[in-house]
Coordinates of C-alpha atoms in Angstrom, one line a residue:
M188 CA 57.4 -17.8 -37.5
N189 CA 56.8 -18.9 -41.1
S190 CA 55.1 -16.1 -43.0
I191 CA 56.2 -15.3 -46.5
G192 CA 56.2 -11.1 -46.8
I193 CA 55.6 -9.5 -50.2
L194 CA 56.4 -5.5 -50.2
Y195 CA 56.8 -2.9 -52.7
T196 CA 58.9 0.3 -53.4
L197 CA 58.3 3.7 -55.4
R198 CA 60.2 5.2 -57.6
N199 CA 59.6 8.5 -56.0
S200 CA 59.3 9.4 -52.0
S201 CA 55.2 9.7 -52.2
E202 CA 53.0 8.6 -49.6
P203 CA 52.3 4.8 -50.9
S204 CA 48.1 5.4 -50.2
K205 CA 48.1 8.3 -52.7
N206 CA 49.3 6.1 -55.3
N207 CA 46.6 3.6 -55.0
V208 CA 49.2 0.9 -55.3
S209 CA 47.4 -2.7 -55.6
A210 CA 48.3 -6.0 -57.3
E211 CA 46.7 -9.5 -58.2
L212 CA 48.6 -12.1 -57.0
H213 CA 49.0 -15.8 -58.3
V214 CA 50.6 -18.5 -56.4
N215 CA 51.4 -22.2 -57.5
Y216 CA 52.6 -24.6 -55.0
W217 CA 53.8 -27.4 -57.3
K218 CA 54.6 -31.1 -55.6
V219 CA 55.6 -32.7 -58.9
P220 CA 56.4 -36.3 -58.7
I221 CA 59.9 -37.2 -60.4
R222 CA 61.2 -40.5 -61.8
N223 CA 62.9 -42.0 -59.0
G224 CA 59.5 -42.3 -56.8
A225 CA 60.4 -39.0 -54.9
Y226 CA 58.8 -35.5 -55.3
K227 CA 59.9 -32.1 -56.3
R228 CA 58.3 -29.0 -54.5
F229 CA 58.6 -25.5 -56.1
L230 CA 56.7 -22.0 -55.8
D231 CA 55.7 -20.0 -58.8
F232 CA 54.5 -16.3 -58.0
G233 CA 53.1 -14.3 -60.3
I234 CA 52.3 -10.5 -59.5
F235 CA 49.6 -8.6 -61.4
I236 CA 50.5 -4.9 -60.7
N237 CA 47.3 -2.7 -61.3
D238 CA 47.3 0.5 -63.2
V239 CA 50.3 2.4 -61.9
A240 CA 53.1 0.1 -62.8
R241 CA 55.2 2.9 -63.9
D242 CA 54.9 4.1 -60.2
V243 CA 56.6 1.0 -58.7
S244 CA 60.6 0.5 -58.6
S245 CA 60.7 -2.7 -57.1
V246 CA 58.3 -6.1 -55.6
S247 CA 60.1 -7.4 -52.6
F248 CA 59.7 -11.0 -51.1
Y249 CA 60.5 -12.0 -48.0
F250 CA 61.0 -15.6 -47.2
P251 CA 61.6 -17.1 -43.6
F252 CA 64.4 -19.5 -45.1
K253 CA 67.3 -19.4 -47.0
V254 CA 67.0 -18.7 -50.9
E255 CA 69.6 -19.0 -53.5
T256 CA 70.2 -16.9 -56.4
Q257 CA 70.5 -20.1 -58.6
S258 CA 67.1 -21.2 -56.9
L259 CA 65.2 -18.5 -58.7
K260 CA 63.9 -18.9 -62.0
D261 CA 62.4 -16.7 -64.9
L262 CA 58.7 -17.7 -66.2
G263 CA 57.9 -14.6 -68.2
D264 CA 59.5 -16.0 -71.5
S265 CA 57.5 -19.2 -71.4
L266 CA 54.9 -17.4 -71.1
S267 CA 55.2 -15.5 -74.0
K268 CA 54.2 -18.6 -76.0
S269 CA 50.5 -17.7 -76.6
E270 CA 49.2 -21.2 -76.0
L271 CA 50.5 -21.5 -72.5
L272 CA 49.6 -17.9 -71.6
C273 CA 46.1 -18.4 -72.6
T274 CA 46.0 -21.6 -70.3
L275 CA 47.5 -20.3 -67.8
F276 CA 45.2 -17.0 -67.4
N277 CA 42.0 -19.0 -68.8
N278 CA 41.6 -16.7 -71.8
D279 CA 42.3 -16.1 -75.3
Y280 CA 45.5 -13.5 -75.8
V281 CA 47.6 -12.4 -78.4
V282 CA 51.4 -11.5 -77.7
R283 CA 53.3 -9.1 -79.7
N284 CA 56.6 -7.3 -79.2
I285 CA 57.1 -4.0 -78.1
N286 CA 59.5 -2.1 -80.3
G287 CA 62.2 -0.6 -78.3
S288 CA 61.2 -2.9 -75.0
P289 CA 62.9 -6.2 -75.7
S290 CA 62.2 -7.3 -72.3
Y291 CA 58.7 -6.9 -72.4
Y292 CA 55.5 -8.2 -74.7
F293 CA 52.2 -6.6 -75.5
I294 CA 49.3 -9.1 -74.3
S295 CA 45.9 -8.1 -75.4
P296 CA 42.7 -10.2 -75.5
S297 CA 41.9 -11.3 -78.6
S298 CA 38.2 -10.3 -78.2
N299 CA 36.2 -7.9 -76.3
S300 CA 36.1 -9.1 -72.4
E301 CA 35.2 -7.3 -69.4
K302 CA 37.2 -9.7 -67.4
A303 CA 40.7 -9.7 -69.9
H304 CA 42.5 -6.6 -70.1
P305 CA 45.5 -5.6 -72.1
F306 CA 49.0 -5.7 -69.9
W307 CA 52.6 -5.9 -70.1
L308 CA 54.2 -9.1 -69.6
Y309 CA 57.8 -8.2 -68.0
V310 CA 60.9 -10.9 -68.5
L311 CA 62.8 -11.2 -65.8
G312 CA 66.4 -11.7 -65.8
E313 CA 69.8 -12.5 -63.6
N314 CA 70.2 -8.3 -63.2
N315 CA 66.2 -8.1 -61.9
F316 CA 66.8 -10.7 -58.9
K317 CA 68.8 -9.3 -55.9
V318 CA 69.2 -11.5 -53.1
S319 CA 69.8 -10.8 -49.3
D320 CA 70.0 -12.7 -46.2
I321 CA 67.6 -11.5 -43.3
K322 CA 68.5 -12.8 -40.0
P323 CA 68.2 -14.7 -38.1
N324 CA 67.2 -17.3 -41.0
G325 CA 65.6 -15.8 -44.0
S326 CA 65.9 -14.2 -47.1
I327 CA 64.4 -11.1 -49.3
V328 CA 64.6 -11.6 -53.2
N329 CA 64.0 -7.8 -54.5
V330 CA 62.5 -8.0 -57.9
Q331 CA 63.7 -5.1 -59.6
I332 CA 61.4 -3.2 -62.5
I333 CA 64.4 -1.5 -64.1
S334 CA 62.1 0.0 -66.9
T335 CA 59.0 0.0 -68.4
P336 CA 58.1 0.8 -72.2
K337 CA 58.0 4.1 -73.3
K338 CA 55.7 3.5 -75.9
N339 CA 51.8 3.2 -75.3
G340 CA 51.7 -0.6 -75.6
G341 CA 49.9 -2.2 -73.0
I342 CA 47.6 0.8 -72.2
Q343 CA 44.3 -0.1 -71.2
P344 CA 41.9 3.0 -71.2
A345 CA 40.1 3.7 -67.8
S346 CA 36.3 3.0 -68.1
N347 CA 35.2 6.3 -66.1
D348 CA 37.7 8.8 -67.5
K349 CA 40.4 9.8 -70.1
K350 CA 43.2 8.3 -67.7
P351 CA 45.0 5.4 -69.1
K352 CA 46.1 2.3 -66.9
R353 CA 49.0 0.5 -67.1
N354 CA 49.2 -3.0 -65.7
L355 CA 52.5 -5.0 -65.4
Y356 CA 53.0 -8.8 -65.1
F357 CA 55.8 -11.0 -64.0
R358 CA 56.0 -14.4 -62.9
F359 CA 59.0 -16.3 -61.3
R360 CA 59.7 -19.6 -59.5
V361 CA 61.4 -20.6 -56.2
E362 CA 62.9 -23.8 -56.1
D363 CA 64.5 -26.0 -53.4
I364 CA 61.9 -25.3 -50.7
P365 CA 63.3 -26.7 -47.3
E366 CA 60.6 -29.1 -45.6
N367 CA 59.2 -27.6 -42.4
S368 CA 59.5 -23.9 -43.7
I369 CA 55.9 -23.8 -45.3
F370 CA 55.5 -27.7 -45.7
Y371 CA 55.6 -30.4 -43.2
E372 CA 55.5 -34.1 -43.2
E373 CA 54.3 -36.8 -40.8
N374 CA 54.0 -40.5 -40.2
I375 CA 50.5 -42.0 -40.0
S376 CA 51.1 -42.9 -36.5
N377 CA 48.0 -45.2 -35.6
D378 CA 48.3 -47.4 -38.6
F379 CA 51.7 -49.4 -38.4
L380 CA 50.7 -50.8 -42.3
Q381 CA 49.4 -47.8 -43.7
S382 CA 52.5 -45.8 -42.1
A383 CA 54.7 -47.7 -44.7
F384 CA 52.8 -46.8 -48.1
S385 CA 51.5 -43.4 -47.0
K386 CA 52.6 -39.9 -45.7
T387 CA 50.5 -36.7 -44.1
E388 CA 51.7 -33.4 -45.7
M389 CA 50.4 -30.2 -44.3
I390 CA 51.0 -26.9 -46.0
D391 CA 50.8 -23.9 -43.9
F392 CA 50.8 -20.8 -46.5
R393 CA 50.7 -17.1 -44.9
I394 CA 51.6 -14.0 -46.6
N395 CA 52.0 -10.9 -44.9
E396 CA 51.2 -12.6 -41.7
V397 CA 53.1 -10.0 -39.2
R398 CA 52.7 -12.3 -35.9
E399 CA 54.2 -14.9 -37.8
M400 CA 57.1 -13.2 -38.5
N401 CA 60.4 -13.0 -36.7
P402 CA 60.2 -9.2 -35.0
K403 CA 63.7 -8.3 -36.2
A404 CA 63.0 -9.6 -39.7
Y405 CA 60.0 -7.4 -39.5
E406 CA 61.7 -4.7 -38.6
E407 CA 64.6 -5.0 -41.4
I408 CA 62.2 -5.4 -44.4
T409 CA 59.6 -2.7 -43.4
K410 CA 62.4 0.0 -42.9
D411 CA 61.9 1.1 -46.6
K412 CA 59.0 -0.8 -48.1
T413 CA 55.5 -1.1 -47.7
F414 CA 53.4 -4.3 -47.8
L415 CA 51.6 -4.8 -51.2
P416 CA 47.9 -4.8 -51.0
F417 CA 46.2 -7.5 -53.4
S418 CA 42.6 -7.1 -55.0
K419 CA 42.1 -10.7 -55.8
I420 CA 44.4 -13.5 -54.9
H421 CA 44.9 -17.4 -56.4
F422 CA 46.5 -20.0 -54.9
F423 CA 47.1 -23.6 -56.8
F424 CA 48.1 -26.9 -54.8
V425 CA 49.3 -29.0 -57.9
G426 CA 49.6 -32.5 -57.0
S427 CA 49.8 -36.1 -58.5
S428 CA 47.1 -38.4 -58.9
E429 CA 48.4 -40.1 -55.6
D430 CA 47.5 -37.3 -53.2
E431 CA 44.2 -37.8 -51.8
Q432 CA 42.0 -36.3 -49.0
I433 CA 42.8 -32.9 -50.2
A434 CA 41.3 -30.1 -47.8
G435 CA 41.7 -26.7 -47.4
N436 CA 40.6 -24.5 -44.9
T437 CA 38.9 -21.5 -46.8
D438 CA 38.1 -20.1 -50.3
Y439 CA 38.3 -23.5 -52.3
K440 CA 36.7 -22.7 -56.0
D441 CA 37.4 -25.7 -58.2
C442 CA 40.0 -28.3 -59.6
R443 CA 41.1 -29.5 -63.0
L444 CA 43.2 -32.2 -64.3
L445 CA 46.4 -31.0 -66.2
N446 CA 47.4 -31.9 -69.6
Y447 CA 51.0 -32.9 -69.7
D448 CA 51.6 -31.9 -73.5
R449 CA 50.7 -28.4 -72.8
W450 CA 52.5 -27.9 -69.6
Q451 CA 55.8 -30.0 -70.2
A452 CA 58.0 -27.2 -71.3
Y453 CA 56.7 -25.0 -68.0
I454 CA 57.2 -27.8 -65.6
G455 CA 60.5 -29.3 -66.6
D456 CA 61.8 -32.7 -68.2
D457 CA 62.1 -34.3 -64.5
Y458 CA 58.3 -34.9 -64.1
D459 CA 57.4 -38.4 -64.1
N460 CA 54.3 -38.6 -66.7
T461 CA 52.8 -41.7 -66.0
R462 CA 51.3 -40.1 -63.2
K463 CA 48.3 -37.1 -64.0
L464 CA 48.7 -33.9 -62.1
I465 CA 45.6 -32.4 -60.6
A466 CA 45.2 -28.5 -59.6
Y467 CA 43.3 -27.6 -56.7
H468 CA 42.2 -23.8 -56.9
W469 CA 41.2 -21.4 -54.1
C470 CA 40.6 -17.9 -54.6
W471 CA 39.8 -14.6 -52.5
K472 CA 38.1 -11.5 -54.6
G473 CA 38.1 -8.1 -53.2
D474 CA 34.6 -6.6 -52.8
A475 CA 32.6 -3.1 -52.3
N476 CA 33.2 -3.5 -48.6
N477 CA 36.6 -5.0 -48.6
Q478 CA 38.5 -4.0 -51.9
T479 CA 42.0 -5.2 -51.0
R480 CA 43.5 -7.0 -48.2
D481 CA 47.3 -6.9 -47.5
R482 CA 47.3 -10.5 -45.5
Y483 CA 46.4 -13.9 -46.4
S484 CA 46.7 -17.5 -45.2
I485 CA 45.5 -21.0 -46.1
F486 CA 45.9 -24.5 -45.0
I487 CA 46.0 -27.5 -47.0
K488 CA 46.1 -31.2 -45.5
T489 CA 47.0 -33.8 -47.8
V490 CA 47.7 -37.8 -47.5
Y491 CA 50.1 -39.2 -50.2
K492 CA 51.8 -42.5 -51.5
S493 CA 55.1 -42.8 -50.1
I494 CA 56.7 -46.1 -49.9
K495 CA 59.1 -46.3 -46.6
W496 CA 60.9 -50.0 -47.4
K497 CA 62.7 -50.1 -43.7
T498 CA 59.0 -50.1 -42.5
I499 CA 57.7 -52.6 -44.9
L500 CA 60.8 -54.8 -44.0
K501 CA 60.6 -54.6 -40.1
Y502 CA 56.8 -55.8 -41.0
C503 CA 57.8 -58.9 -43.0
S504 CA 60.3 -59.6 -40.5
V505 CA 57.6 -59.7 -37.6
V506 CA 55.1 -61.4 -40.1
F507 CA 57.8 -63.9 -41.0
G508 CA 58.7 -64.2 -37.1
L509 CA 55.3 -64.8 -36.3
S510 CA 54.5 -67.6 -39.2
R511 CA 57.8 -69.3 -38.6
R512 CA 57.1 -69.5 -34.7
S513 CA 53.4 -70.7 -35.5
L514 CA 54.9 -73.7 -37.4
I515 CA 57.8 -74.4 -35.2
L516 CA 55.7 -74.6 -31.9
P517 CA 53.2 -77.2 -33.0
C518 CA 56.4 -79.4 -34.3
L519 CA 57.6 -79.2 -30.5
E520 CA 54.2 -79.7 -29.1
H521 CA 54.0 -82.8 -31.4
G522 CA 57.3 -84.1 -30.3
S523 CA 56.7 -83.5 -26.9
A524 CA 53.4 -85.6 -27.1
S525 CA 55.3 -88.3 -28.9
Q526 CA 57.7 -88.5 -26.1
N527 CA 55.3 -88.8 -23.4
M528 CA 53.5 -91.3 -25.5
V529 CA 56.4 -94.0 -25.6
H530 CA 57.6 -93.1 -21.8
R531 CA 53.7 -93.8 -21.2
R532 CA 53.9 -97.1 -23.1
Y533 CA 57.3 -98.1 -21.5
I534 CA 55.9 -98.1 -17.9
F535 CA 52.8 -99.3 -19.1
S536 CA 54.7 -102.6 -20.3
I537 CA 56.6 -102.7 -17.2
S538 CA 53.6 -103.0 -15.0
F539 CA 52.1 -105.9 -16.9
V540 CA 55.2 -108.0 -16.7
P541 CA 54.4 -111.6 -15.3
L542 CA 56.4 -112.3 -12.3
H543 CA 58.0 -116.0 -11.9
H544 CA 58.2 -117.6 -8.6
E545 CA 60.6 -120.2 -8.2
A546 CA 59.4 -124.0 -7.6

């Protein structure tokens, strides 16, 4: 029962279906090598609310594990740096301040593009996060949209009518992801030697999978919230060059090598830059028959370098023991053979002693 839930609430009591709320979801699962040879894992969530951002009061994230407030980090301020924003969205944008709305930036494409649209980038602070425990063993993180720009910054005129669209984007990080929550590790059991140097990692990432939620947790989180439907979903697994045999179950798109200098400020200083980072990309996009979906799952399996010194020492002690035995046994056998030869010679010499008879 390890599905994450993403839900929303409206500022008024209107039926959710009448507001036509949908979002684009960006998820990065980071597995970053750090200097002590271990790995640091964290999740980045980006929510792009389409068209009706002013109608949404909060977006809530249910996690099937405990989340502390200190494990949450806003990423909007980092993205306000134009170069990193362009790298993340794979397009050219111009970043501007919005007068009277210091928590927002107006992001506009630097050239006309059907794929790139202007939007508001919302920088989150401590007052935007409200964390509550959900029994038996989960947490819900409410991201509150306290305000929206009062002026027309970030408005995209609709193509079919005069009604403007207001798109809002925010992004944050969840650190301290516990093992056996969304990722699992296993030793390679069929190869004693390889298991000393490698591990298998499995990532079972689920969004809004009701059957995988605790029934009481589901009841609690849906009593005043609605599951958020998605028009597009991007999932990135970002691992080191030591991750091998990457296999995902659906919608794989591409992979790329990340530039350390460009991403250092975003990742953090703990990253061991002697090992390259590779981003593997999975993507789902709605079409005419299936414009949105409110659930998503992906399973990824990888083998990565993990040195276990205890296993190596056990292996060395076995090899040393066998080697020593192979050296001792021939010596013992040689010593036993030598003693047998002396004994045989002694018997032989006795058997040929001449007998003297007295005259």
